[in-house]
C-alpha positions as semicolon CSV with decimal commas, in nm:
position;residue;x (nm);y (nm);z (nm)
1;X;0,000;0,000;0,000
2;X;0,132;0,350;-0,103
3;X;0,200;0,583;0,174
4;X;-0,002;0,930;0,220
5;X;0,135;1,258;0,319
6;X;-0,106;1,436;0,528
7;X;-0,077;1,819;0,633
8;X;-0,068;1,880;1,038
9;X;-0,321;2,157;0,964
10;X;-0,542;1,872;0,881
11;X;-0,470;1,673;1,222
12;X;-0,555;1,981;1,372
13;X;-0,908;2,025;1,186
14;X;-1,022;1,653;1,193
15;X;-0,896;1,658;1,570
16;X;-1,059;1,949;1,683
17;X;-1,374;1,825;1,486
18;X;-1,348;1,516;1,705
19;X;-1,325;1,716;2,030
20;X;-1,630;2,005;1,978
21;X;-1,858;1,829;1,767
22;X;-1,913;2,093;1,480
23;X;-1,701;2,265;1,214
24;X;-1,822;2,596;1,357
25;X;-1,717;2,516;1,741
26;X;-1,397;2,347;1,583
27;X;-1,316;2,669;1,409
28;X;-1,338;2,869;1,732
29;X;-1,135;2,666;1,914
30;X;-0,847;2,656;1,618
31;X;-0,852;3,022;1,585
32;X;-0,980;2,962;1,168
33;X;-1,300;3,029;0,991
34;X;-1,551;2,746;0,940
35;X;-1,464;2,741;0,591
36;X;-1,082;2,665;0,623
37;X;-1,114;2,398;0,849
38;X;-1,332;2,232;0,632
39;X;-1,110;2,293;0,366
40;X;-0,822;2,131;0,553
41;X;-1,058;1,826;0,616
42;X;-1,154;1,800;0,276
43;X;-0,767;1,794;0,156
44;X;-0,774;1,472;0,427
45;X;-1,067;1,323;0,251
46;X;-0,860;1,365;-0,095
47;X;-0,541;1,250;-0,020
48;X;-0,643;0,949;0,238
49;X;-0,954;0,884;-0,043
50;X;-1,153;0,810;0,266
51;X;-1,478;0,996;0,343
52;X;-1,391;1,120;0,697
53;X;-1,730;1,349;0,779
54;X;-2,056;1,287;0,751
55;X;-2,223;1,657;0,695
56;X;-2,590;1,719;0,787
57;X;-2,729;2,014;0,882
58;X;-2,509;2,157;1,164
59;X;-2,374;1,910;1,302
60;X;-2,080;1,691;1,106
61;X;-2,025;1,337;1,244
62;X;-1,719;1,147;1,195
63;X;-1,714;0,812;1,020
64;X;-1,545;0,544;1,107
65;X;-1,205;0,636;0,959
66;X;-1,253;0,950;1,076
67;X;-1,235;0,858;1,464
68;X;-0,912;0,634;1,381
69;X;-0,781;0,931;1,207
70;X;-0,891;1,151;1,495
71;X;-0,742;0,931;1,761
72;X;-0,426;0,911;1,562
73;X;-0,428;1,268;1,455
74;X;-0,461;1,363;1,856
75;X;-0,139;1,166;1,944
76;X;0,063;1,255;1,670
77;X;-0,032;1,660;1,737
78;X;0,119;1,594;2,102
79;X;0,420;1,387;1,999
80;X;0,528;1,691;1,735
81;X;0,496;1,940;2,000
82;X;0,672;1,792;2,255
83;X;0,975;1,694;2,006
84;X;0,951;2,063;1,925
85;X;0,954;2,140;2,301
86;X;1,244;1,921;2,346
87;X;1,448;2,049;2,061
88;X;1,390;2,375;2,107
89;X;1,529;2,340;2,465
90;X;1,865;2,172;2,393
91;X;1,905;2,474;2,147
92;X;1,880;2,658;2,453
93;X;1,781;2,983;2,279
94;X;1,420;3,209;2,194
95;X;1,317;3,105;1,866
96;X;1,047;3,005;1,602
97;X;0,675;3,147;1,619
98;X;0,475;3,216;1,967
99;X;0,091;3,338;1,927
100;X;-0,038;3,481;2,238
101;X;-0,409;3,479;2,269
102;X;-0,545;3,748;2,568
103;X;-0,792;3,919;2,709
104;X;-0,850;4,283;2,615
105;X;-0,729;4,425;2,916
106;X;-0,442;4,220;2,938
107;X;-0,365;4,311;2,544
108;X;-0,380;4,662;2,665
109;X;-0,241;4,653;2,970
110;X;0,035;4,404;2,977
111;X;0,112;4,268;2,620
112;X;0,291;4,616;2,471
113;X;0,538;4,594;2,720
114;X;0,569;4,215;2,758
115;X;0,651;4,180;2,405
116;X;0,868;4,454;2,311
117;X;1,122;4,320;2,603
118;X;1,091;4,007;2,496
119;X;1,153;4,097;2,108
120;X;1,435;4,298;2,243
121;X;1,598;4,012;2,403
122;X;1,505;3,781;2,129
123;X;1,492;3,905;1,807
124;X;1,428;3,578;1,603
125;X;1,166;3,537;1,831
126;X;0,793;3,573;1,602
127;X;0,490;3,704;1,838
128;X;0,124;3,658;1,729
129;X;-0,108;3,820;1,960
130;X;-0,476;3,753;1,990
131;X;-0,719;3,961;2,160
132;X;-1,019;3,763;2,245
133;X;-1,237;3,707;2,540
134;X;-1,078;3,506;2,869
135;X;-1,284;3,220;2,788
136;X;-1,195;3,186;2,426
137;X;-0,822;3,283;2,500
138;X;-0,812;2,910;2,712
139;X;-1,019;2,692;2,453
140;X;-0,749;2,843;2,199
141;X;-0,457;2,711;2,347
142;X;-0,634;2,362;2,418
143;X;-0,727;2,347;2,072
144;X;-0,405;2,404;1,950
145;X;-0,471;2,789;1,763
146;X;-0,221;2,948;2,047
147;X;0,080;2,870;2,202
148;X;0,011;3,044;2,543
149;X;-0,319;3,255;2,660
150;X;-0,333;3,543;2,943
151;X;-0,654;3,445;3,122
152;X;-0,825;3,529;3,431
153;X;-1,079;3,417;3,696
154;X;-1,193;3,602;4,014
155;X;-1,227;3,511;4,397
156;X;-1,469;3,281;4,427
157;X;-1,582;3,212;4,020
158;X;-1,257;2,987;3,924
159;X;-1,127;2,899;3,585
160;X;-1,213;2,584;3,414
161;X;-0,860;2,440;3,326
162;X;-0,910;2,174;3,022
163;X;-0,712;1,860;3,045
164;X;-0,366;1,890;2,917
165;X;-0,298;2,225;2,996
166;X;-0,085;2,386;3,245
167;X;-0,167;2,688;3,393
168;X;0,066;2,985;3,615
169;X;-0,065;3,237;3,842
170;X;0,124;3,576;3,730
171;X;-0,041;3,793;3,949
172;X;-0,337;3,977;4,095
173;X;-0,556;4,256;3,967
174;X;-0,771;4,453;4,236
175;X;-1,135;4,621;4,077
176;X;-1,273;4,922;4,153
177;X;-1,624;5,064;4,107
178;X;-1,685;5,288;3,833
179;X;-1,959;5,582;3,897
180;X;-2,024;5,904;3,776
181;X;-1,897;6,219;3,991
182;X;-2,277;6,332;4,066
183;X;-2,324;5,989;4,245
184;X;-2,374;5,959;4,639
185;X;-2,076;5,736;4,717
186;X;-1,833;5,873;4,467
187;X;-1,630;6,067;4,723
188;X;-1,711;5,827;4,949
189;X;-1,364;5,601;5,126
190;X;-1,512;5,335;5,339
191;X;-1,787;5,164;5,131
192;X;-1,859;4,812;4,987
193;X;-1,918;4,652;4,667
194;X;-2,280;4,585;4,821
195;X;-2,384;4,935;4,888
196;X;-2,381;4,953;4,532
197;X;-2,678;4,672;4,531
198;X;-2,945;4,913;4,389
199;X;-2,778;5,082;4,091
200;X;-2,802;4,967;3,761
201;X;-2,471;4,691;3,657
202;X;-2,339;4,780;3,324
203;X;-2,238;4,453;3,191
204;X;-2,104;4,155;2,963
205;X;-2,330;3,872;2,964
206;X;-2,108;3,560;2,934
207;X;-1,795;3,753;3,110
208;X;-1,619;3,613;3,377
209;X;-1,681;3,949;3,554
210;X;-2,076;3,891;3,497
211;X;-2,048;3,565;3,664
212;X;-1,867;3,745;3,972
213;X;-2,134;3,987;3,999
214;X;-2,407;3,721;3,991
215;X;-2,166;3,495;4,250
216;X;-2,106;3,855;4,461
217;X;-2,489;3,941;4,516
218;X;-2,599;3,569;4,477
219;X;-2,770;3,593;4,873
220;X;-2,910;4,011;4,742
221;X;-3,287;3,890;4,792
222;X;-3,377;4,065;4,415
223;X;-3,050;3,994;4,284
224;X;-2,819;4,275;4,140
225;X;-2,994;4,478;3,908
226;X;-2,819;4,464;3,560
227;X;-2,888;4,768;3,332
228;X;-2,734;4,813;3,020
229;X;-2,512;4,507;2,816
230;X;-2,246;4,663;2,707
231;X;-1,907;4,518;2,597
232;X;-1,658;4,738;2,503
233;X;-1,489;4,920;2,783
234;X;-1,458;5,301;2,672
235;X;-1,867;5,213;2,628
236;X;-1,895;5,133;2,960
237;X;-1,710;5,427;3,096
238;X;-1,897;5,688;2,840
239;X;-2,228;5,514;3,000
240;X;-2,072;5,554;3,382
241;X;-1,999;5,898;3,322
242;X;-2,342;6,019;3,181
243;X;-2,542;5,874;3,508
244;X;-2,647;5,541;3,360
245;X;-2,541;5,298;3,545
246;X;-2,218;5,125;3,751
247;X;-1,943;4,950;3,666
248;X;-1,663;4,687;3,751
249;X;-1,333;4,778;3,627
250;X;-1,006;4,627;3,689
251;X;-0,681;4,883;3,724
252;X;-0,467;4,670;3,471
253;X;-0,526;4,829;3,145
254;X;-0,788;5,068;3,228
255;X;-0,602;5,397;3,156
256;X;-0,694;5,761;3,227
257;X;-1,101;5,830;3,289
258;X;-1,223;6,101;3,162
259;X;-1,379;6,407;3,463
260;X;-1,693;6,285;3,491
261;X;-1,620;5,933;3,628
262;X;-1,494;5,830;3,934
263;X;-1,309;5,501;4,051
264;X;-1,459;5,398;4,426
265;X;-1,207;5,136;4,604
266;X;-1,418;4,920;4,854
267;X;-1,310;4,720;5,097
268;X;-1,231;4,386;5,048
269;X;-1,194;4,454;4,671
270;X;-1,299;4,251;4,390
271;X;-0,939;4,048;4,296
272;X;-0,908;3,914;3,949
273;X;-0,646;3,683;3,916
274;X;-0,396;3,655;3,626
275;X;-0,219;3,333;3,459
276;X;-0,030;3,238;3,212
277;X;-0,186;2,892;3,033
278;X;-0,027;2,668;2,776
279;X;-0,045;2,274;2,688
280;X;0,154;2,057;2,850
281;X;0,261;1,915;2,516
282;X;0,521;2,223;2,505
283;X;0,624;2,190;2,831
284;X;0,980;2,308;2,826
285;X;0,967;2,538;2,521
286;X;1,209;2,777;2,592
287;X;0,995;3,044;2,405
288;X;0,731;2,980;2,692
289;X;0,945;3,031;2,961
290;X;1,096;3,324;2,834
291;X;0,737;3,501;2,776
292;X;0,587;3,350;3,127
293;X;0,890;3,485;3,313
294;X;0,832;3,854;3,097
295;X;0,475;3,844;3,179
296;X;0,484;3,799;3,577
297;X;0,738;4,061;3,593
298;X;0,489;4,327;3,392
299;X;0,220;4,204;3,607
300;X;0,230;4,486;3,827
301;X;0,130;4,465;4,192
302;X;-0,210;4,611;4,251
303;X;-0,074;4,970;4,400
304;X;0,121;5,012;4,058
305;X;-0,196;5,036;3,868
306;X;-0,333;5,346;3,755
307;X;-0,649;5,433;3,955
């Protein structure tokens, strides 16, 4: 029987097919569109002359030879990177590509900094970032469409770590309260994230930040009042400032806020916590290392933040 060259793009498609069920949810996890991945699987289907997918409606199942070449396709994925891992590291120096996948805050706040030392200390070092949401940053590196992701949980909601993947805690970020200057408590000192139970929660449904609000006022007997759903941070803080609501805002990232908002500490403040994740297929990449090491040390302590 001849033998088959098949492309590691198309491991990756097929695999991630395997794992999440749809060519949709495999293309978010990859960091692709729907239709390259399944234009990698179709390449598969071609040169293997094997149909590998059954396609109806949303959902594409895999035939037979498509879970043996999933199962296969999974080990050979993890036996690549850790060679590459391995080889990298008796090289002993920064090289090849990294892609970074983080969450806007952290691509704001952190990333700039990160990777200009790191390109200045490396120069055939190649960085990819991604700015995506916490969640998405994690199911990109266990899918194999980043090498390493900045994500974050808070106190009390914790981050779902998927098998296979390492995780580092690079520091802490403390969150204030964002209100507008005409507001009761905004030149207030001693207050509490619950005296702010009444006002309307700006918000990001799906957030890890949502989910501490609803885990923060979960014994509130009405709940906390959500107002507005609103994603994008300069919204928030345009909203804040004209009287419409509240808002949780972390100090990493947030930059200068315009005279009409104000940033309340509480006590016992909200702390989001930072880490470095990666797959424990490239476990001693020295191109990890190198950026881990870079990113705790630009993780600021909370008093270095701008307020």
């Amino acid at each position: 029987m001849s033998q088959v060259a098949v492309s590691l793009a198309g491991l990756r498609a097929i695999e991630a097919l395997s794992a999440h069920g749809s060519i949709s949810a495999a293309a978010v996890a990859l960091g692709y569109t729907p239709s390259a991945v399944s234009q990698q699987i179709l390449r598969l289907e071609r040169d293997l002359h094997q149909s590998l997918v059954e396609r109806g409606g949303r959902r594409a199942t895999l035939t037979p030879p498509g879970e043996i070449l999933a199962l296969s396709a999974r080990r050979i994925i993890i036996e690549l990177e850790s060679m590459n891992a391995t080889l990298q590291a008796a090289a002993q120096t920064v090289t090849g590509t990294l892609t970074v996948a983080a969450f806007p805050s952290a691509a704001r706040g952190v990333l700039p900094i990160a990777m200009s030392r790191l390109l200045a200390r490396w120069p055939q070092l190649e960085l990819r970032l991604l700015e995506v949401s916490s969640h998405r940053a994690v199911d990109l590196v266990a899918g194999g469409g980043a090498d390493l992701a900045l994500a974050h949980d808070w106190i009390g909601v914790t981050m779902d770590v998927p098998t296979d993947v390492q995780t580092r805690h690079l520091g802490d970020d403390v969150s204030d309260v964002l209100v507008s200057t005409a507001h009761p408590l905004a030149s207030s000192s001693d207050v509490a994230l619950q005296d702010f139970v009444n006002d309307p929660w700006l918000f990001e449904p799906g957030s890890v930040a949502h989910e501490f609000l609803l885990h923060a006022f979960r014994e509130v007997p009405d709940r906390v009042s959500l107002g507005h759903m609103i994603s994008e941070y300069a919204t928030q803080v345009e909203m804040v400032g004209a009287g419409l609501g509240v808002a949780l805002a972390p100090r990493m990232g947030r930059g200068l806020l315009p005279n009409t908002v104000r940033a309340v500490a509480v006590r016992s403040p909200p702390l989001r916590r930072v880490f470095g994740v990666w797959r424990s297929s490239s476990q001693g990449r020295p191109a990890i290392a190198a950026a881990l090491a870079e990113l705790e040390r630009t993780c600021r302590p909370p008093a270095d933040q701008p307020r």
